[in-house]
mmCIF file of C-alpha atoms and ligand atoms in Angstrom:
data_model
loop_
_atom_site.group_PDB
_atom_site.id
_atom_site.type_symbol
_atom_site.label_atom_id
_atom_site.label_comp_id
_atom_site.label_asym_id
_atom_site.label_seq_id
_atom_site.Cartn_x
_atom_site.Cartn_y
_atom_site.Cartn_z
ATOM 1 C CA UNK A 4 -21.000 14.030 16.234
ATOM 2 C CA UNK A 5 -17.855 13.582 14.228
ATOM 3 C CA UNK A 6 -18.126 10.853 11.792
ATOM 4 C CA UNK A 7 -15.715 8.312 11.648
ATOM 5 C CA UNK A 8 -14.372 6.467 8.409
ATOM 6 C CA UNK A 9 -13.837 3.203 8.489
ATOM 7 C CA UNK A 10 -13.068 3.269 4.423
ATOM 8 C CA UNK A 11 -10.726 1.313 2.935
ATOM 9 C CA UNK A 12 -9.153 4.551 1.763
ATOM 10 C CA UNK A 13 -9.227 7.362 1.299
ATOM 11 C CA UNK A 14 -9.685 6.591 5.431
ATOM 12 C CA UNK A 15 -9.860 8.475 8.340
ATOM 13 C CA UNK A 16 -7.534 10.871 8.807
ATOM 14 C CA UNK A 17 -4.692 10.519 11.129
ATOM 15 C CA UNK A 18 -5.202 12.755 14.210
ATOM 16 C CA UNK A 19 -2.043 14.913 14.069
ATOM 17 C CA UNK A 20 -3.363 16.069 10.167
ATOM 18 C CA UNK A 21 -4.671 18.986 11.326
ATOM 19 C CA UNK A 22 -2.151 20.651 13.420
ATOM 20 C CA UNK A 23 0.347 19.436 10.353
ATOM 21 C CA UNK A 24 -1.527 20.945 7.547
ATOM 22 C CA UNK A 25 -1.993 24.404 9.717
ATOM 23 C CA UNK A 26 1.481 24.608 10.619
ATOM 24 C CA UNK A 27 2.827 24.028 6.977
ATOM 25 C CA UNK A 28 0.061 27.027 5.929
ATOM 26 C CA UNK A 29 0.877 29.288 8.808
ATOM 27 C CA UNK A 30 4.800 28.770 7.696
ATOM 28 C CA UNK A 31 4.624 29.570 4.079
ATOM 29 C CA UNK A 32 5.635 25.559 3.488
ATOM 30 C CA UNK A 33 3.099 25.706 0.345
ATOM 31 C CA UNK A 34 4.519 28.427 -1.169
ATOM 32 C CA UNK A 35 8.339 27.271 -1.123
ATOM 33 C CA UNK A 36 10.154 26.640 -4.331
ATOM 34 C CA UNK A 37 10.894 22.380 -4.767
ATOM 35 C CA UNK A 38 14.263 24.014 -5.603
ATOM 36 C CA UNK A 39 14.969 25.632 -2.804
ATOM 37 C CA UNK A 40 16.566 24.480 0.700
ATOM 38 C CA UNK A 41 13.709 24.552 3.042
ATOM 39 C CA UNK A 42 12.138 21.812 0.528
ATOM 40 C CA UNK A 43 15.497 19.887 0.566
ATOM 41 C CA UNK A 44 15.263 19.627 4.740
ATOM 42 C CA UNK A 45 11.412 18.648 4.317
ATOM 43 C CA UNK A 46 12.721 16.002 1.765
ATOM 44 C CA UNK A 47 15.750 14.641 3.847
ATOM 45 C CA UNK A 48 13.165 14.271 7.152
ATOM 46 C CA UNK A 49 10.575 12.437 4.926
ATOM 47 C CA UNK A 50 13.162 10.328 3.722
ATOM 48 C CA UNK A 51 15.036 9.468 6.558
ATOM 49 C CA UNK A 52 11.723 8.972 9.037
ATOM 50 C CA UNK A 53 10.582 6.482 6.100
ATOM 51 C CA UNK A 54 13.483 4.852 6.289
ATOM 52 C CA UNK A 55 13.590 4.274 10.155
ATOM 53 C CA UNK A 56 9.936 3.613 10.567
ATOM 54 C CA UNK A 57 9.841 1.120 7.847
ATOM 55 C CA UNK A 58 13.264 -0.390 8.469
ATOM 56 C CA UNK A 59 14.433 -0.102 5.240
ATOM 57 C CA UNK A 60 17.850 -0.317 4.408
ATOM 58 C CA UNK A 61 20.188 2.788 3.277
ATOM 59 C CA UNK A 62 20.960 1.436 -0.070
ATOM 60 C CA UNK A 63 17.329 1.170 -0.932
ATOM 61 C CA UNK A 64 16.459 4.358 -2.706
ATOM 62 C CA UNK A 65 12.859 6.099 -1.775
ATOM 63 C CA UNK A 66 10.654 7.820 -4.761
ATOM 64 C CA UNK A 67 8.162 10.010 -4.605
ATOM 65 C CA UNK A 68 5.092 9.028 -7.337
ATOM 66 C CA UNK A 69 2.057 10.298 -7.484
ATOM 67 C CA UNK A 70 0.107 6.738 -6.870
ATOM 68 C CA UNK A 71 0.542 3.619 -6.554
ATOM 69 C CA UNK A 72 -1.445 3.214 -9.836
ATOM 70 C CA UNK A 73 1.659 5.077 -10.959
ATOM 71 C CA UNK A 74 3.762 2.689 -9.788
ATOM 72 C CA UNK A 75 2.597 -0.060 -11.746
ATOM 73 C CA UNK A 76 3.773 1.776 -15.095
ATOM 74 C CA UNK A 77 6.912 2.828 -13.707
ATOM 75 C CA UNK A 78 7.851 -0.602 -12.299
ATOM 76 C CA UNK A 79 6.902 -2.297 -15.789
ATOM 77 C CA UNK A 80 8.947 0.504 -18.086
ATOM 78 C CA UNK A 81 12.369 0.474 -15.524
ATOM 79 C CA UNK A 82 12.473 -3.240 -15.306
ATOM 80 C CA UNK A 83 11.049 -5.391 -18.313
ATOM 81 C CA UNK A 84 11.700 -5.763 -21.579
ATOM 82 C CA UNK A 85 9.658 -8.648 -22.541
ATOM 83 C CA UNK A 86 8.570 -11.259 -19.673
ATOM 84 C CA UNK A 87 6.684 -10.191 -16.739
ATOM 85 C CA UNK A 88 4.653 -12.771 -14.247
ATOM 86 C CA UNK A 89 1.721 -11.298 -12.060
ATOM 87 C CA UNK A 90 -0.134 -13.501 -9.028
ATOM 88 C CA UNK A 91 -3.468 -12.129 -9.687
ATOM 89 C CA UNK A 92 -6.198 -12.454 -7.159
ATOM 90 C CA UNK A 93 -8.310 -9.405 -7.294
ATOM 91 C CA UNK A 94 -9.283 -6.189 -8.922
ATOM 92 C CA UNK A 95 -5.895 -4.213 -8.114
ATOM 93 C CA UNK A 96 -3.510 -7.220 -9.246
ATOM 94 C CA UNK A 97 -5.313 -7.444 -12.111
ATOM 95 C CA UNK A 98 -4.975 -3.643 -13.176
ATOM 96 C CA UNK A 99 -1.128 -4.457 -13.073
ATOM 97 C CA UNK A 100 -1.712 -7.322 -15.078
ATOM 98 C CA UNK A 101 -3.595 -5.164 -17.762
ATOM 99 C CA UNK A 102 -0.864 -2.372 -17.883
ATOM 100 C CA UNK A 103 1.474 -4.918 -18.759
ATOM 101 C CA UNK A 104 -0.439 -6.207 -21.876
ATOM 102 C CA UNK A 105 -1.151 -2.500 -22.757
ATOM 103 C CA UNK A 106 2.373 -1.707 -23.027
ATOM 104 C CA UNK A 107 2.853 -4.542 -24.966
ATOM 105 C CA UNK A 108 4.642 -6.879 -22.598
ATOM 106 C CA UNK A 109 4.607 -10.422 -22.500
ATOM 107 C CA UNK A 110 2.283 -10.661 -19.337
ATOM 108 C CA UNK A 111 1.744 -14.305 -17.471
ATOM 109 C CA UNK A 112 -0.430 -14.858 -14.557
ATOM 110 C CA UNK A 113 -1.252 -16.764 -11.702
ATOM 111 C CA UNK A 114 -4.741 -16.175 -11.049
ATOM 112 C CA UNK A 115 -6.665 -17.096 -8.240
ATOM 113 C CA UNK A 116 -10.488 -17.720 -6.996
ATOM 114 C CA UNK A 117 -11.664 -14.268 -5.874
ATOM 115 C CA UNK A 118 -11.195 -14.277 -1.988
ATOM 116 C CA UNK A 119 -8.140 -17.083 -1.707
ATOM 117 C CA UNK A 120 -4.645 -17.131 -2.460
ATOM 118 C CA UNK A 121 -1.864 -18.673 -4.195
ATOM 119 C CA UNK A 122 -1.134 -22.972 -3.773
ATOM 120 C CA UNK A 123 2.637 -21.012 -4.385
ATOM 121 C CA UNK A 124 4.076 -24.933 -4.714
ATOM 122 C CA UNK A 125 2.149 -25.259 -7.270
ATOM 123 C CA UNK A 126 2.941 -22.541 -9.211
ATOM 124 C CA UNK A 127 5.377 -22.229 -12.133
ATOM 125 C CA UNK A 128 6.793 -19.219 -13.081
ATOM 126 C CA UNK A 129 8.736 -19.274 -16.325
ATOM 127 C CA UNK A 130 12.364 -18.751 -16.633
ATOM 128 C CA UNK A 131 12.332 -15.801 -18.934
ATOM 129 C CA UNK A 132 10.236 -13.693 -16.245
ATOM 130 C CA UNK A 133 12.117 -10.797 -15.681
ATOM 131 C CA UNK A 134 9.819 -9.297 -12.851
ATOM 132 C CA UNK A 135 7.554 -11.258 -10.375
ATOM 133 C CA UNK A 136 4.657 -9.002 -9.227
ATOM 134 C CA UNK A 137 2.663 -9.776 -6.236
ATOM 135 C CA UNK A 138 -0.084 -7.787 -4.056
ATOM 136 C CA UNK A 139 0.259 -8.066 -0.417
ATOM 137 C CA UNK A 140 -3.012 -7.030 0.792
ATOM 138 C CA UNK A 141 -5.768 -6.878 -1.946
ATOM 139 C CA UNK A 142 -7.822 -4.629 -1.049
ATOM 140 C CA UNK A 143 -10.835 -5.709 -3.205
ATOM 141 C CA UNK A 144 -11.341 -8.766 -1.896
ATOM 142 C CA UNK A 145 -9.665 -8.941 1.773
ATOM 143 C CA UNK A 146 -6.861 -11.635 1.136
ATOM 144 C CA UNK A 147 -3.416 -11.178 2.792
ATOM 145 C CA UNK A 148 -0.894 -13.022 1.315
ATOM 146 C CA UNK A 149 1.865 -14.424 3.856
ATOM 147 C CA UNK A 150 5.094 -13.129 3.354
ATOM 148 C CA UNK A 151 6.769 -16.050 3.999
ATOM 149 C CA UNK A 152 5.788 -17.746 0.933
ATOM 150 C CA UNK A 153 7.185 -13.950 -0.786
ATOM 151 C CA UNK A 154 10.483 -14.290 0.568
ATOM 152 C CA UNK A 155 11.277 -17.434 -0.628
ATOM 153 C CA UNK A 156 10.532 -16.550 -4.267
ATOM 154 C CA UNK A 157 13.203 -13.922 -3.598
ATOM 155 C CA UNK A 158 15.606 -16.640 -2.563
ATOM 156 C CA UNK A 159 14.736 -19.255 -5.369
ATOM 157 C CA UNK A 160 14.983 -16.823 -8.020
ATOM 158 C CA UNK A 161 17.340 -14.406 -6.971
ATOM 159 C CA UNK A 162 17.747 -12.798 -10.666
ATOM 160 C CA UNK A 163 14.086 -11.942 -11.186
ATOM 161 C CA UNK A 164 12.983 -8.756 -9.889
ATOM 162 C CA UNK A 165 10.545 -9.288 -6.902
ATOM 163 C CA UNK A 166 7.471 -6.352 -6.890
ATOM 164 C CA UNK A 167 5.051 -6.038 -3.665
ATOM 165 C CA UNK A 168 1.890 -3.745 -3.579
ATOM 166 C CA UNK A 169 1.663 -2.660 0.390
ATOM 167 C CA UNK A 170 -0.963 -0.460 -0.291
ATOM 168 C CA UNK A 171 -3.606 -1.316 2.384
ATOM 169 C CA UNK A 172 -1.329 -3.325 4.755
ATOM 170 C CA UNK A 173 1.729 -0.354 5.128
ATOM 171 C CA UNK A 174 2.613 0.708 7.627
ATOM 172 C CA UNK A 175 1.316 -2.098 9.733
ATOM 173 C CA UNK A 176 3.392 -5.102 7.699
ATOM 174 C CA UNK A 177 6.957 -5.622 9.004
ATOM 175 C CA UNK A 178 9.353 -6.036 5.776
ATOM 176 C CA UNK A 179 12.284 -7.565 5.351
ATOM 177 C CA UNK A 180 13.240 -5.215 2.436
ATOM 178 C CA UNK A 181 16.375 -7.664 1.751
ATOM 179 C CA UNK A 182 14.188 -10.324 -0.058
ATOM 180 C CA UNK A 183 12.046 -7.625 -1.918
ATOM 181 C CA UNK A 184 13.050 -5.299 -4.853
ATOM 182 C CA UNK A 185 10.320 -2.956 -5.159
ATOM 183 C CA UNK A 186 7.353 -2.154 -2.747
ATOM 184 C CA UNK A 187 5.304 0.515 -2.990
ATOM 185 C CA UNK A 188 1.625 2.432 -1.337
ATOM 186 C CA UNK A 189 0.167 5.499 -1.838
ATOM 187 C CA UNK A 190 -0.699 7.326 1.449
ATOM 188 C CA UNK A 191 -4.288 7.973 1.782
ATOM 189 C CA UNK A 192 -4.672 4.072 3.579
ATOM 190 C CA UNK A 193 -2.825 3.038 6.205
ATOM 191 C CA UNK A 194 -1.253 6.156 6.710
ATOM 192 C CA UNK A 195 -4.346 8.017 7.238
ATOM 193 C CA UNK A 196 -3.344 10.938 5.116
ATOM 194 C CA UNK A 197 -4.912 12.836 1.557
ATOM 195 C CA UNK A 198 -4.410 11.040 -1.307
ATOM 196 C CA UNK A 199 -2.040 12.342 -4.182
ATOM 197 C CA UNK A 200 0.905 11.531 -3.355
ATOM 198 C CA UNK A 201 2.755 7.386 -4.125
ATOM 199 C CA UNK A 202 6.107 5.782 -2.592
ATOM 200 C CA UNK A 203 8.044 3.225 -4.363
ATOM 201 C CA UNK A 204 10.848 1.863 -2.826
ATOM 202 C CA UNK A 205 13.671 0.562 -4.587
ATOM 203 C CA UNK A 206 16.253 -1.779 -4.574
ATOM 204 C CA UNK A 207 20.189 -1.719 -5.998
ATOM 205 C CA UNK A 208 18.888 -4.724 -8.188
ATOM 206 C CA UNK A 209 16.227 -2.715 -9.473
ATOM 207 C CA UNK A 210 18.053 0.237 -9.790
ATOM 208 C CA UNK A 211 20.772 -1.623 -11.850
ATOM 209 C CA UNK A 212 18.343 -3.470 -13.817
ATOM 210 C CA UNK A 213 16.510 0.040 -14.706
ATOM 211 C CA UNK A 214 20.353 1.402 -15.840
ATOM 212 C CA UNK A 215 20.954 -1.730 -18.209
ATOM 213 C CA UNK A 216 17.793 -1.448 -19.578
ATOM 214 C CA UNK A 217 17.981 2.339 -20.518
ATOM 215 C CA UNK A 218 21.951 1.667 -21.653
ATOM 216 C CA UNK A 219 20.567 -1.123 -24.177
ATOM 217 C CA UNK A 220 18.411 1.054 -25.981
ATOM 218 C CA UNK A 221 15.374 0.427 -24.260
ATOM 219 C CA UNK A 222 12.678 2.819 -23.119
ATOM 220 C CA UNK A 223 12.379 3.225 -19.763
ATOM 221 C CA UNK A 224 10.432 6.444 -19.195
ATOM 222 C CA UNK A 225 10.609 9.884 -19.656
ATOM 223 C CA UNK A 226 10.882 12.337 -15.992
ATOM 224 C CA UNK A 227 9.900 9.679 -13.808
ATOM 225 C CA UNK A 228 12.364 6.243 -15.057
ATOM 226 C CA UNK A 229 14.669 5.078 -12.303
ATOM 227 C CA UNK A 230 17.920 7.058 -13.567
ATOM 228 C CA UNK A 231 15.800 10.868 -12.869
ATOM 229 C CA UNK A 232 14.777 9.761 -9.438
ATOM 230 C CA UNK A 233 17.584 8.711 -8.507
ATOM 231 C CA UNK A 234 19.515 11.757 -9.458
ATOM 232 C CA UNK A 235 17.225 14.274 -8.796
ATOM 233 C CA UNK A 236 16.940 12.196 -5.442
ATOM 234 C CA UNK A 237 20.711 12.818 -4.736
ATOM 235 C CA UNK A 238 19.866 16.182 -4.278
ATOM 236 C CA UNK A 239 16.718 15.925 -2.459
ATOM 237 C CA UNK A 240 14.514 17.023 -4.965
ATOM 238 C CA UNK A 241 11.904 15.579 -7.452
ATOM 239 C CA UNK A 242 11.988 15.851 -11.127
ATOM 240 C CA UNK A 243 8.614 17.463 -11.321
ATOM 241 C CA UNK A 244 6.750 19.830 -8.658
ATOM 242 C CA UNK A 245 5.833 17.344 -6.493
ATOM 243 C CA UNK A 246 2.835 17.313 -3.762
ATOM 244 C CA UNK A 247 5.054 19.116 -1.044
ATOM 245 C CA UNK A 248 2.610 18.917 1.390
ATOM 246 C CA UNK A 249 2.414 15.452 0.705
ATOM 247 C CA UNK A 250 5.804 14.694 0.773
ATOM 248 C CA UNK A 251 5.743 17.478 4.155
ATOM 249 C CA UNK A 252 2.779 15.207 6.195
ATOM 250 C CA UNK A 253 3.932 11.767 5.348
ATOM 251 C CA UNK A 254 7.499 12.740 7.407
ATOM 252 C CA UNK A 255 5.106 14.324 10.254
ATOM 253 C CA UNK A 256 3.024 11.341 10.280
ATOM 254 C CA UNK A 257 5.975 8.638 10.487
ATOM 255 C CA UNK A 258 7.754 10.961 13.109
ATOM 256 C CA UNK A 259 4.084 10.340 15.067
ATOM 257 C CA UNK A 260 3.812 7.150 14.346
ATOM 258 C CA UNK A 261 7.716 6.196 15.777
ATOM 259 C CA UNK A 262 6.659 8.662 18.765
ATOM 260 C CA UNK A 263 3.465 6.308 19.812
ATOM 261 C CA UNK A 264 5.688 3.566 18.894
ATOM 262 C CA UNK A 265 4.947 1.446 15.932
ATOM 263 C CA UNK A 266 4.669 -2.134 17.915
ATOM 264 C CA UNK A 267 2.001 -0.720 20.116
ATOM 265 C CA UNK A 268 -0.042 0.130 16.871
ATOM 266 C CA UNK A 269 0.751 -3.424 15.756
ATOM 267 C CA UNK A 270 -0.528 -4.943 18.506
ATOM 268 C CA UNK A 271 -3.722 -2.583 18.594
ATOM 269 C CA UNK A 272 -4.008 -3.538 15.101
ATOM 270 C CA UNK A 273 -4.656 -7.148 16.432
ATOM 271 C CA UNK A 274 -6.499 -5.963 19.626
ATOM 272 C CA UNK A 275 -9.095 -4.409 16.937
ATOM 273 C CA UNK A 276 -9.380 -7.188 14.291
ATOM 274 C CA UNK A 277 -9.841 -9.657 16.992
ATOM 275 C CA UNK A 278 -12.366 -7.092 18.342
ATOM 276 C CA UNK A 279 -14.383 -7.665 15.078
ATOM 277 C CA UNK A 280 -13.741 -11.305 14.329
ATOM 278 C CA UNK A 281 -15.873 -11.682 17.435
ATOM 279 C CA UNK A 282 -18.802 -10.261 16.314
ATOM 280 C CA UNK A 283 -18.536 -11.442 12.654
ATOM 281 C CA UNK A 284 -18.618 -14.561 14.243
ATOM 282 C CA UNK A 285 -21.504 -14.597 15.748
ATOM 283 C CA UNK A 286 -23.148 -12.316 13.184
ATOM 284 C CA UNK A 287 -26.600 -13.321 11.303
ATOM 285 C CA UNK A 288 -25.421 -10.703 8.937
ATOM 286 C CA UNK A 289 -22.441 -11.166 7.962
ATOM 287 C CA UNK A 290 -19.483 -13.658 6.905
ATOM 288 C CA UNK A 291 -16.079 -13.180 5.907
ATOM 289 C CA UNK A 292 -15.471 -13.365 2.241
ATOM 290 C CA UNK A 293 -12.037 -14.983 2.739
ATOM 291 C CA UNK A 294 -13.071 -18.316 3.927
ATOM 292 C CA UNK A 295 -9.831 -19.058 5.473
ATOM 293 C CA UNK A 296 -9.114 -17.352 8.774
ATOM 294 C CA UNK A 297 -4.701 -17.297 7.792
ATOM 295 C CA UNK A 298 -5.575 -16.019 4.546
ATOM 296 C CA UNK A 299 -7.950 -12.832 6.059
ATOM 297 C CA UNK A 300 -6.342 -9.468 5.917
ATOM 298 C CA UNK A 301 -6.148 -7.167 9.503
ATOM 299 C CA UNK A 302 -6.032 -4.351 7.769
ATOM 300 C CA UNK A 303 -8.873 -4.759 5.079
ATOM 301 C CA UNK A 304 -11.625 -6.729 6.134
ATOM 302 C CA UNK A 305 -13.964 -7.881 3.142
ATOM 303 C CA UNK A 306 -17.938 -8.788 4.872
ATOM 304 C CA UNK A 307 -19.842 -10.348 2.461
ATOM 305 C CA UNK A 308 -23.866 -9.383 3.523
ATOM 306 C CA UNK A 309 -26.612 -11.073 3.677
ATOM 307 C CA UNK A 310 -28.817 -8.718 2.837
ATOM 308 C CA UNK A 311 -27.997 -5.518 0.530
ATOM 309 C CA UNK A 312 -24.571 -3.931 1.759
ATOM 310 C CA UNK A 313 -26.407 -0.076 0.885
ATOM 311 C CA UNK A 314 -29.027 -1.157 3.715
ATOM 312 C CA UNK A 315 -26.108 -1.742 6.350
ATOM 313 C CA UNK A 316 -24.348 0.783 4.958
ATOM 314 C CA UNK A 317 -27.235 3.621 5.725
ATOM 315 C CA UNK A 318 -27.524 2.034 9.033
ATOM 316 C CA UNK A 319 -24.111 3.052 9.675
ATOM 317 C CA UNK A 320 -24.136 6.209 9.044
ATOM 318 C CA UNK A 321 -27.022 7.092 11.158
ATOM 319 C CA UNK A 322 -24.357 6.703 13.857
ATOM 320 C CA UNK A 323 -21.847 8.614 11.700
ATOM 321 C CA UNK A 324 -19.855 5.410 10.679
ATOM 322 C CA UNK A 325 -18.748 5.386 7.307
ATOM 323 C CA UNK A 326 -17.388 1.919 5.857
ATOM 324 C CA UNK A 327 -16.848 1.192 1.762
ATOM 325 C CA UNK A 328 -18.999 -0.459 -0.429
ATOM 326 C CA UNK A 329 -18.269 -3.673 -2.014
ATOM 327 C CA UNK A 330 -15.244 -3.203 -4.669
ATOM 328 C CA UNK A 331 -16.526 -3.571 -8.275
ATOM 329 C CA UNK A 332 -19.398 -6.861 -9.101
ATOM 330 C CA UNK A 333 -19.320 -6.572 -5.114
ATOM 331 C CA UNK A 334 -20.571 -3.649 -4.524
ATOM 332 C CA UNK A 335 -23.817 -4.194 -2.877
ATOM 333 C CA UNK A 336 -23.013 -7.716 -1.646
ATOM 334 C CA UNK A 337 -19.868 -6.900 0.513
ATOM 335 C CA UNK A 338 -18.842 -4.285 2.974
ATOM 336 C CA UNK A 339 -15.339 -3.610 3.437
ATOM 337 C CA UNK A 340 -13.382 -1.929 6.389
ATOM 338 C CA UNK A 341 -10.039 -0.281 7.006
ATOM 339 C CA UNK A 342 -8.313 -1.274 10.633
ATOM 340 C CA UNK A 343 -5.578 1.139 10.175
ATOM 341 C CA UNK A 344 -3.370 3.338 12.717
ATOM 342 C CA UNK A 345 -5.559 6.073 12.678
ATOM 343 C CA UNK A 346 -8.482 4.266 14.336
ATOM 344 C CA UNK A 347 -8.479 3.943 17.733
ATOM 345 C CA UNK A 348 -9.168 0.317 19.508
ATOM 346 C CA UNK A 349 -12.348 3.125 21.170
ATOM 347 C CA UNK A 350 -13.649 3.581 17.472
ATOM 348 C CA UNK A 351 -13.650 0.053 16.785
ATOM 349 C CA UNK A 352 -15.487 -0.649 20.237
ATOM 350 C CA UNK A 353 -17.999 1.930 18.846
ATOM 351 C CA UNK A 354 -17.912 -0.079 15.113
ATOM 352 C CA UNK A 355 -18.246 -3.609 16.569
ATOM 353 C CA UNK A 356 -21.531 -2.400 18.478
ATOM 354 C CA UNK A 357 -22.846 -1.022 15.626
ATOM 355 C CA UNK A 358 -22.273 -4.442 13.683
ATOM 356 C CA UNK A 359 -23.532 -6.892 16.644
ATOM 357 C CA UNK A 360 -27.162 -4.881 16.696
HETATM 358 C C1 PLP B 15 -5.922 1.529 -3.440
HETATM 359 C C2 PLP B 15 -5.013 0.531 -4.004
HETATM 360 C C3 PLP B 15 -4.230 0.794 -5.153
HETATM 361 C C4 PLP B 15 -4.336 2.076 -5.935
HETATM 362 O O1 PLP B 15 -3.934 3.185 -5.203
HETATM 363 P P1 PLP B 15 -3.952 4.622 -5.910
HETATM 364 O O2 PLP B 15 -3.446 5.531 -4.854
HETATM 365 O O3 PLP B 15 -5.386 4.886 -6.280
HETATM 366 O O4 PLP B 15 -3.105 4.537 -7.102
HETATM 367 C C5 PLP B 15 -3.360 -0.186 -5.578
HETATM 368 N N1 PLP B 15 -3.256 -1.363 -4.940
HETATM 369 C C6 PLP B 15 -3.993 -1.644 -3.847
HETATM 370 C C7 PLP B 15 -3.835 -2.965 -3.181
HETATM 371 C C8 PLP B 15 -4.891 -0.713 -3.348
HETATM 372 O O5 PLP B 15 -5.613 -1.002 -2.256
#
């Protein structure tokens, strides 16, 4: 029996990988100069099936990174120069956080209790911020922020720079990329792909911001700050030799994903979470670590375990089902599972027996 991976990521592969990755050996794709035109067509579809599946507008740009840990240092370098404010409520968040203070920003944060979100009310964020950095879905400890409360930062501070980590809740989330500056994921989550390749999506704001900040003296980068992309993006290229076959499945995968049609994933995504809630429920084994149900990710569920996680973890995988440990000081006190496009409401039917026995 195959197994299946439930991980938070890497995850399962998407189905179509596969076929994708022989066809782009059988065709030479690997081999092709980043230079050369038959890259230029692979970047253009990439681009363009991004844009469409993700609804985001023309004007903002797409970059190819190599993470989303990458991200984080680009984001910092293209648009601060002093003030930076970062919700933190987990292990990624707080990684941004860190960067900041090790490039010798003036980081603030808004922290909160591992497994809860943000009283946003109550929040202040001080005027000098220049960027506001917030994690949609953190992975590490299963909270989903809602987006609501995201947009209308946007709209009460209009001049600070607004940056989302989508990592585990792309391409699932809807966006409204009008109220958001920068967002960015990596692919090997909820786009069931290999890992090694990042996206970070990019505003005119941001973009401008990045220009002032390079024109006034300040450092924004070296290959990779916002001025590169963008040019070397004009011509469908990347600075560096990117992952081609990165760049190559992620347009084959969003071409799949618009062919299925994206709304019927969303609503499997549901179908499956709801699939699970039932059995967590009535589980003697398990609880949710987010205690309230509005503030529980669908895409990365966090199961705290009442016994050792490794015991349910082996169990598991004598049926072939793999699902991640506990992230960090949780690791053998929480289980945590991906619900992403690449499972199949079927493999969560096969998951949620597993978990109710
Ligand atoms: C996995 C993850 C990251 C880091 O992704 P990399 O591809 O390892 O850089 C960042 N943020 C969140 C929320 C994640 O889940």
């Amino acid at each position: 029996m195959q197994k299946i991976f439930f991980t938070a990521g890497p995850a399962q592969l998407y189905p179509t990988v596969t076929k994708h990755i022989n066809y782009a050996l059988g065709n030479n794709l690997l081999s092709i100069s980043h230079r050369d035109k038959d890259f230029h067509e692979i970047y253009n579809f990439t681009d363009s099936k991004l844009h469409e599946l993700l609804d985001i507008p023309k004007q903002h740009r797409i970059f190819f990174l190599s993470s989303a840990t990458e991200a984080w240092e680009r984001i910092l370098q293209n648009t601060v120069s002093k003030n930076t404010f970062h919700f933190v409520n987990g292990a990624f968040s707080q990684k941004f956080f860190e960067f900041a203070n090790m490039l010798g920003l003036n980081a603030c944060q808004a922290k909160a209790e591992s497994g809860e979100s943000f009283n946003f009310e109550n929040i202040k964020i001080p005027s000098n911020s220049e960027l506001i950095n917030l994690t949609h879905n953190e992975t590490s400890t299963g909270v989903m922020l809602d987006m609501a409360n995201i947009y209308q930062l946007k709209t009460k501070y209009p001049d600070k720079i607004i940056s989302l980590d989508v990592v585990s809740s792309i391409p699932n989330i809807l966006l409204n990329f009008s109220k958001l500056d920068l967002v960015y994921f990596s692919i090997q989550k909820g786009f069931g792909l290999p890992s090694g390749l990042g996206v970070l999506v990019v505003s005119p704001q941001a973009l401008e911001r990045s220009l002032q900040l390079k024109k006034l003296g300040h450092c924004t980068g070296t290959y990779r700050d916002f001025e590169t992309l963008e040019q070397f993006a004009n011509k469908s290229e990347t600075p560096e030799t990117p992952n081609i076959l990165g760049i190559y499945l992620l347009g084959k995968i969003c071409a799949d994903i618009l062919n299925y049609g994206i709304e019927k994933f969303r609503t499997e995504t549901l179908i499956k979470y709801k699939m699970l809630e039932k059995v967590i429920e009535n589980s003697k084994q398990f609880e949710y670590f987010v205690k309230i149900p509005t503030n529980r990710s669908y895409t990365s569920i966090v199961l705290k375990t009442k016994i050792p996680s490794s015991s349910i973890i082996r169990k598991l995988s004598e049926s072939e089902l793999v699902v991640s440990t506990g992230y960090g000081g949780f690791k053998d006190s929480h289980i945590r599972i991906g619900n992403y496009f690449t499972h199949s409401v079927e493999d969560f039917e096969i998951l949620a027996k597993c978990l109710s026995t």
